[in-house]
mmCIF file of C-alpha atoms in Angstrom:
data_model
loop_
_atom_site.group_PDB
_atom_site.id
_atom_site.type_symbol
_atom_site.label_atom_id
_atom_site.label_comp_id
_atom_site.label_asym_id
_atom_site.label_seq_id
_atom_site.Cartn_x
_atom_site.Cartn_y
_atom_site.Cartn_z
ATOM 1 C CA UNK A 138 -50.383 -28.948 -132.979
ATOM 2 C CA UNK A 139 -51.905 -32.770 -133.590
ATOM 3 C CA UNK A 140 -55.524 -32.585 -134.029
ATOM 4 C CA UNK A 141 -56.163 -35.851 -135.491
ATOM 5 C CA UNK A 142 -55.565 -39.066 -133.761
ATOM 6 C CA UNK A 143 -55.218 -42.541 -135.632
ATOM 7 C CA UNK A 144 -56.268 -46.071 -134.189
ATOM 8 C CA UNK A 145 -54.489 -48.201 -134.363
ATOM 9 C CA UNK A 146 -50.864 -47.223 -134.796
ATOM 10 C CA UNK A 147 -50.496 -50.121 -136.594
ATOM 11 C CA UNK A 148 -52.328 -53.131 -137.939
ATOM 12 C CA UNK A 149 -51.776 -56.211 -139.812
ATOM 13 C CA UNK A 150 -54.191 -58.352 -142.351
ATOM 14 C CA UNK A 151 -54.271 -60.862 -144.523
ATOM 15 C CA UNK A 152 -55.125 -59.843 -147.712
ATOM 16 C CA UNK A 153 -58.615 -60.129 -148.859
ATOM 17 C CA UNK A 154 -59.803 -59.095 -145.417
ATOM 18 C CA UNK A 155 -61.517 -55.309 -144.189
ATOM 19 C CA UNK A 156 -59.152 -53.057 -142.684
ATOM 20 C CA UNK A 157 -60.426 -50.069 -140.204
ATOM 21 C CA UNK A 158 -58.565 -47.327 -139.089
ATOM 22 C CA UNK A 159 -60.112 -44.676 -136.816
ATOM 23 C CA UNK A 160 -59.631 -40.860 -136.218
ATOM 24 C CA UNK A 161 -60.398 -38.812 -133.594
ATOM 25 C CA UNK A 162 -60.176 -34.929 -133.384
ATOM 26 C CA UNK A 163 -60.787 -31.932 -130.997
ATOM 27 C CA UNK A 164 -62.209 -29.069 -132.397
ATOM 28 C CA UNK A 165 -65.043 -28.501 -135.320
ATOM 29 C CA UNK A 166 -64.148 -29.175 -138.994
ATOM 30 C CA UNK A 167 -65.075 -27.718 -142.060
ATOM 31 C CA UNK A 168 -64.047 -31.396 -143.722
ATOM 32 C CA UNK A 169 -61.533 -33.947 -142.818
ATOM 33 C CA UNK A 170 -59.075 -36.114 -145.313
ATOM 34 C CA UNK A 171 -57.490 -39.646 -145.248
ATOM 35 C CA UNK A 172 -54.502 -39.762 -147.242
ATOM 36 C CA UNK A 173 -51.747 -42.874 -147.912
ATOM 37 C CA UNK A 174 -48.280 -42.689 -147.906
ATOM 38 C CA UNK A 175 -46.252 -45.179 -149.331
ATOM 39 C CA UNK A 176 -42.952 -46.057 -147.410
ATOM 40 C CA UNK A 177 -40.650 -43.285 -148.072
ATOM 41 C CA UNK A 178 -42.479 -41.458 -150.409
ATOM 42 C CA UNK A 179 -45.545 -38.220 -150.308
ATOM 43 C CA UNK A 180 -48.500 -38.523 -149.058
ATOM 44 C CA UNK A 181 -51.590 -38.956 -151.672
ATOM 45 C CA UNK A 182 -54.754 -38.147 -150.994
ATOM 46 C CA UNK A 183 -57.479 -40.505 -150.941
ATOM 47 C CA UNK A 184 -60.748 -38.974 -149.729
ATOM 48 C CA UNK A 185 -62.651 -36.236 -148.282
ATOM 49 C CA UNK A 186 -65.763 -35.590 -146.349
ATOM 50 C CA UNK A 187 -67.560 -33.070 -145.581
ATOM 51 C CA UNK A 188 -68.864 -32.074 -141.684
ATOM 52 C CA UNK A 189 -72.109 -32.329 -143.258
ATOM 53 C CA UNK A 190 -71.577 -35.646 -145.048
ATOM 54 C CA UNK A 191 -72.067 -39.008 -142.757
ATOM 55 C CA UNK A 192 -70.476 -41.416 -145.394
ATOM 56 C CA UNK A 193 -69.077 -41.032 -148.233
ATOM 57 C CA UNK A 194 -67.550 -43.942 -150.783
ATOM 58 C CA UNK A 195 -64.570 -44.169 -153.279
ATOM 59 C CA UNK A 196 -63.834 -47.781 -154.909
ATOM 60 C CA UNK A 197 -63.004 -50.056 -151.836
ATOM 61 C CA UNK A 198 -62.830 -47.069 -149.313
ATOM 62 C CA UNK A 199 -65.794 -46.568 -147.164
ATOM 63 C CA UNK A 200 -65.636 -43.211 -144.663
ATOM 64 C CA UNK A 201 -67.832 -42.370 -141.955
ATOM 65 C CA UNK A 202 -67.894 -39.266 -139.937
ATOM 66 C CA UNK A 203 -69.526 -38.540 -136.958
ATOM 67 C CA UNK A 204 -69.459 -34.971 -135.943
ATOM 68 C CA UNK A 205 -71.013 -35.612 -132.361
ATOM 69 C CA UNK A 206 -67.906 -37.841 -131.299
ATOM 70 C CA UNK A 207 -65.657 -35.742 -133.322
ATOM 71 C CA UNK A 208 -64.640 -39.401 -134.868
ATOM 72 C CA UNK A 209 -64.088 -40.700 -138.560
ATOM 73 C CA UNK A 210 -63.227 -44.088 -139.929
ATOM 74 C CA UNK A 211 -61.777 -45.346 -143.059
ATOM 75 C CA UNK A 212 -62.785 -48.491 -144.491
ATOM 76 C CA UNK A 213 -60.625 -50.365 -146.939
ATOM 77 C CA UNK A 214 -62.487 -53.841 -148.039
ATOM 78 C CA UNK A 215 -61.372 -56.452 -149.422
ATOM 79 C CA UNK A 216 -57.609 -55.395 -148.881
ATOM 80 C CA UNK A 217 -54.941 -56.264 -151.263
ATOM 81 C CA UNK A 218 -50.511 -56.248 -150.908
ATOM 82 C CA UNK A 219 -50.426 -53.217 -152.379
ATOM 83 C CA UNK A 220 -52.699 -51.305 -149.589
ATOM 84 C CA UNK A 221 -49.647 -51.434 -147.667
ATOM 85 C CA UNK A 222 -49.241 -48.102 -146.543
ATOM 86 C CA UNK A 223 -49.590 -45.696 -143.765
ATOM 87 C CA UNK A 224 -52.685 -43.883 -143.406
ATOM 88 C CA UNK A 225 -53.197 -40.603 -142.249
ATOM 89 C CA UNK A 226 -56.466 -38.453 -141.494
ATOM 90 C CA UNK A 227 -55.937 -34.343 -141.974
ATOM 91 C CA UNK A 228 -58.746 -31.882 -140.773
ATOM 92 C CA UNK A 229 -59.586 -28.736 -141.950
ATOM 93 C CA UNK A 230 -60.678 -26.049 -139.889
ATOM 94 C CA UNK A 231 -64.575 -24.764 -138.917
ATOM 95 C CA UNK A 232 -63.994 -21.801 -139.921
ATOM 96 C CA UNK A 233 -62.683 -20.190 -142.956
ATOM 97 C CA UNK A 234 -60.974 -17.329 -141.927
ATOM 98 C CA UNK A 235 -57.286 -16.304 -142.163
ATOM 99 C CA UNK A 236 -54.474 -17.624 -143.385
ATOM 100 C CA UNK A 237 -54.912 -20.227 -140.797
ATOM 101 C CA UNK A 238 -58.263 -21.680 -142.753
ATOM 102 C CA UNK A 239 -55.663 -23.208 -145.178
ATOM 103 C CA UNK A 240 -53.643 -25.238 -142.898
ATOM 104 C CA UNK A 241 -55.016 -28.871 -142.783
ATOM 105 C CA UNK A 242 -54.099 -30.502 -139.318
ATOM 106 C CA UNK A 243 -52.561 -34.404 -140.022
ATOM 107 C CA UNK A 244 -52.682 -37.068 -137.408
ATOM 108 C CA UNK A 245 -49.699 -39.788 -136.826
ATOM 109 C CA UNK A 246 -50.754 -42.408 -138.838
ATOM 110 C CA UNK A 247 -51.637 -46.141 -138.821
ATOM 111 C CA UNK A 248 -49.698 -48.164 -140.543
ATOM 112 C CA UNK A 249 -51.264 -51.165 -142.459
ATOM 113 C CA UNK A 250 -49.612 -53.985 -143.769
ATOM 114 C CA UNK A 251 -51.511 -56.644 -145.912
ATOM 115 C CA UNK A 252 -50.130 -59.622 -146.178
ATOM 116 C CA UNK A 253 -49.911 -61.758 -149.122
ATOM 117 C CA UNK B 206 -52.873 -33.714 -163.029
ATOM 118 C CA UNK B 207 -50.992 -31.710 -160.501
ATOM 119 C CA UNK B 208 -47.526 -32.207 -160.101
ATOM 120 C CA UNK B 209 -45.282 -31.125 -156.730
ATOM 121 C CA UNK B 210 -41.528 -31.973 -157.540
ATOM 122 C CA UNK B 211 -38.762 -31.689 -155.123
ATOM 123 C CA UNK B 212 -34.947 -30.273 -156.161
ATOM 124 C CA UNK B 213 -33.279 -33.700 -154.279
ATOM 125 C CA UNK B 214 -34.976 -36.906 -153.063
ATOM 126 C CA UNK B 215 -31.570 -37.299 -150.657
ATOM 127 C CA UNK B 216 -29.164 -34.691 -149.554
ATOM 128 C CA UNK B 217 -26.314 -34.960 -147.376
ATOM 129 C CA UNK B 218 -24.957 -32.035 -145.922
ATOM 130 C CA UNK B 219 -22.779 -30.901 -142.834
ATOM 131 C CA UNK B 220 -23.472 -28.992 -139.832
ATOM 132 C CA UNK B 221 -23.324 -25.522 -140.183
ATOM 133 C CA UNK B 222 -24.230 -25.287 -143.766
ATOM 134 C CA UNK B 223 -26.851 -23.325 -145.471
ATOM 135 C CA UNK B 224 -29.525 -25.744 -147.175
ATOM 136 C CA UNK B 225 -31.818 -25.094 -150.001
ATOM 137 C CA UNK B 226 -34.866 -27.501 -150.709
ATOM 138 C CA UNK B 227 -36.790 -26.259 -153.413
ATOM 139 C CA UNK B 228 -41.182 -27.107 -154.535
ATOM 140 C CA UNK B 229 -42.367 -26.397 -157.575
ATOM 141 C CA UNK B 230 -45.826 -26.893 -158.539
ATOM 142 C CA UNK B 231 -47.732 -27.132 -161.896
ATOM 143 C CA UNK B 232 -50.789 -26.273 -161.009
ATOM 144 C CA UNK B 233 -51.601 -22.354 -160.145
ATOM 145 C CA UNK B 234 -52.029 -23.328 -156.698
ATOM 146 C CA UNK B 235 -51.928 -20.047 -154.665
ATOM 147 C CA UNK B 236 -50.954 -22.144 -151.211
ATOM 148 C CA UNK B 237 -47.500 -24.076 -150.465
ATOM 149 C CA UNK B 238 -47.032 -25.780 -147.518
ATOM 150 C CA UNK B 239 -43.427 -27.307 -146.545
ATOM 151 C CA UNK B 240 -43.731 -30.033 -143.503
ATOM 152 C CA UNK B 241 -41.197 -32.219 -141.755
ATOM 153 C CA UNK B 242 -42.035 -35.860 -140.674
ATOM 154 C CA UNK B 243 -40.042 -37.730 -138.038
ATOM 155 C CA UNK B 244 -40.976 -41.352 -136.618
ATOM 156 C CA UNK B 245 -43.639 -40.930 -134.686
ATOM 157 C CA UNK B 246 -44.309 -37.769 -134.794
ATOM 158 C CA UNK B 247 -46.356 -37.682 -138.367
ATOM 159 C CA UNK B 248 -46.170 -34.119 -139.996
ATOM 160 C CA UNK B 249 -45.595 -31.559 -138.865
ATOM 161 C CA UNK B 250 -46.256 -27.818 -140.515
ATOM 162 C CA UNK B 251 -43.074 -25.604 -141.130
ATOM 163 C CA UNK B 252 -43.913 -22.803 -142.923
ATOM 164 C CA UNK B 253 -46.606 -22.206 -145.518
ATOM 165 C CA UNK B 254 -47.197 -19.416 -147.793
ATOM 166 C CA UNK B 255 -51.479 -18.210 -149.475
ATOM 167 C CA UNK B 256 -49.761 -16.352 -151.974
ATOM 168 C CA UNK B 257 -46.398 -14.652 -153.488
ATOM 169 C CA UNK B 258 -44.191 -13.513 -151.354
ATOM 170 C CA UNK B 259 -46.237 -14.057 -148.279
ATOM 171 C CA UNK B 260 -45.883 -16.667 -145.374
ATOM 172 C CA UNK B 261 -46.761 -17.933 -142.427
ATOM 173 C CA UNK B 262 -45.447 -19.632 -139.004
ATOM 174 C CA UNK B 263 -46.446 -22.775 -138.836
ATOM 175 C CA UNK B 264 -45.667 -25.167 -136.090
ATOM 176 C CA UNK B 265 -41.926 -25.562 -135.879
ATOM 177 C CA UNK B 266 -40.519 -22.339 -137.638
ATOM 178 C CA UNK B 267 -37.499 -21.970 -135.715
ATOM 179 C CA UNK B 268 -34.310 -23.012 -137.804
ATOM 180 C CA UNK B 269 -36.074 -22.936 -141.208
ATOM 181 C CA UNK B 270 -36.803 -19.481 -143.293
ATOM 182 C CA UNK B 271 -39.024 -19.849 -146.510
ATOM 183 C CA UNK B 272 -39.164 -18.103 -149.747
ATOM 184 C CA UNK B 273 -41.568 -17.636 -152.413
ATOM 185 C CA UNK B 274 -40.815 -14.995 -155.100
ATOM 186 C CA UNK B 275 -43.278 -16.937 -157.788
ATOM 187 C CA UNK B 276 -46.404 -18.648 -157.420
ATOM 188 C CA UNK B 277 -45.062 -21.853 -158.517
ATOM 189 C CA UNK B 278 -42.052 -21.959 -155.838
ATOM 190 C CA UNK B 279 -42.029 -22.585 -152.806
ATOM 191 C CA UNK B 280 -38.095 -22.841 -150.956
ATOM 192 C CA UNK B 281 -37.359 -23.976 -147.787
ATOM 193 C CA UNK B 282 -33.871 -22.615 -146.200
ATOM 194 C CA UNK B 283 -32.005 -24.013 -143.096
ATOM 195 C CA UNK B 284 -29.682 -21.320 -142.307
ATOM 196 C CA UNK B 285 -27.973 -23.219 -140.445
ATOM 197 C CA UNK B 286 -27.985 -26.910 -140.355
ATOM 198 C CA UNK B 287 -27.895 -28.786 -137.477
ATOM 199 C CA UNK B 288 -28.383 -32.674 -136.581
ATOM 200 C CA UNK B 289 -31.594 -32.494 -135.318
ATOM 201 C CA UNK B 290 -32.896 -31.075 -138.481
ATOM 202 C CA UNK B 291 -32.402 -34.485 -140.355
ATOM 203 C CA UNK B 292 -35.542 -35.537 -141.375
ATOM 204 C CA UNK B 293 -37.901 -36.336 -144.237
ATOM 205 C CA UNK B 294 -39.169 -32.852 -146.186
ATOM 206 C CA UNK B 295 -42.689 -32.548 -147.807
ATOM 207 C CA UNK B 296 -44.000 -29.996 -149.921
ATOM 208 C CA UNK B 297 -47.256 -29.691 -150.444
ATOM 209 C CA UNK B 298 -50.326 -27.209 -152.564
ATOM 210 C CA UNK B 299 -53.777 -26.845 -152.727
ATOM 211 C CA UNK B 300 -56.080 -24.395 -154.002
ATOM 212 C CA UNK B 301 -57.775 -21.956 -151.237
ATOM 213 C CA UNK B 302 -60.573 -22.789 -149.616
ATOM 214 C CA UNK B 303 -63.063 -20.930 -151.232
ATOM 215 C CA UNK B 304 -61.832 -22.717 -155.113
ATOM 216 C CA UNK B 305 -63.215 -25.722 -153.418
ATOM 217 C CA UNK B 306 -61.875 -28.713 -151.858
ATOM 218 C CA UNK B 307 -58.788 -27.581 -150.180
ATOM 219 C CA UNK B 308 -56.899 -30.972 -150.642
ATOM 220 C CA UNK B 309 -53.142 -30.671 -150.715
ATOM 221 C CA UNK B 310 -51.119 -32.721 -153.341
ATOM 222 C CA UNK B 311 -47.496 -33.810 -152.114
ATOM 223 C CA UNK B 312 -44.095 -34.002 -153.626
ATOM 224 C CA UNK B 313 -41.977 -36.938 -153.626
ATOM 225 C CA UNK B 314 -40.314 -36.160 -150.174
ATOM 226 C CA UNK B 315 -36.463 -35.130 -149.613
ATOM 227 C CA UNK B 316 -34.730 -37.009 -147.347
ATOM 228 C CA UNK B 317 -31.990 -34.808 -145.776
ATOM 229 C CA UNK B 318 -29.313 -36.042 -143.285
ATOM 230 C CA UNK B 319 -27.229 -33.685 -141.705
ATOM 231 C CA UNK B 320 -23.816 -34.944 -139.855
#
């Protein structure tokens, strides 16, 4: 079942400018994940925060989390052609118990396009 | 770094056949994961497996079977194969939970198309 949600489904930049892609989920994490996938190919991860984190930063990605509004954001500044990718958020489970504690849960997607 | 590789990166087959997509992974990971992503429906979880030999339902079981007689592979079997089972095929690993971050690293994709 979909637990995360992505906002937009799809959004386009120039390049050089922020991009912000939201995720929304329904029940409590132990962390979520924002990966990228490049057309056609796997998915690699990016980053990943923890349910007791608020923000966390990697190069030019910026990721929030707010626990109370069961709601994360991803941050990519100062965006270049090559961030051209979908984007996809993945939570992990509250609990870690069970085979089930090692599923992570991915959302649809945005896709970004950055153009040139 | 950890590798995920995938047997084909584009199969063709017809209905009815038996299909074998086969993960290996270079890194000890004790969990496999195989998903299936269709347009605009994201991923979705097949099967996964915590350890040799064992596996787990995940959301859309029916029309797959899995495998996984060593740690390192992980195959995914359509019996059966039928049109709407043409898709794009991700395996995935991580470590569990309790080795730390439970990320999951991704092989290249197959692309199977069944007519």
């Amino acid at each position: 079942s979909q637990q995360g949600e992505e906002d937009p489904q799809a959004l386009s930049i120039q390049e050089g400018e922020n991009a912000t892609m939201n995720c929304s989920y329904k029940t409590s994490i132990n962390n979520l994940q924002w990966y990228r996938q490049n057309s056609g190919r796997g998915l690699v991860h990016l980053i990943l925060i923890r349910s007791n984190e608020r923000e966390k930063h990697s190069g030019r990605l910026r990721v929030t989390l707010d626990t109370s509004k069961k709601s994360s954001s991803l941050l990519i500044t100062a965006s270049r052609a090559a961030d051209t990718a979908s984007y996809f958020c993945a939570t992990a489970p509250g609990l870690y118990s069970g085979a089930g504690s090692y599923q992570l849960t991915f959302g649809k997607g945005t896709k970004l396009s950055v153009i040139p | 770094d950890v590798k995920v590789t995938q047997s084909s990166r584009y199969l063709v087959k017809r209905t009815g056949e038996k299909v074998f997509l086969e993960c290996v992974q270079d890194m000890d990971h004790e969990n496999m994961f195989w998903y299936r992503q269709d347009p605009g429906l994201g991923l979705r979880l097949i099967y996964f497996s915590y350890d040799v030999k064992m596996k787990e339902k995940g959301d859309i079981p029916e029309g797959y079977s899995v495998s996984r007689e060593k740690k390192e592979r992980f195959s995914l079997i359509l019996e059966s194969a039928s049109t709407n089972q043409t898709s794009m095929y991700l395996c995935a690993s991580s470590l569990n939970p309790g080795q730390g971050y439970n990320e999951q690293f991704f092989g290249p994709g197959t692309r199977l198309t069944v007519l």
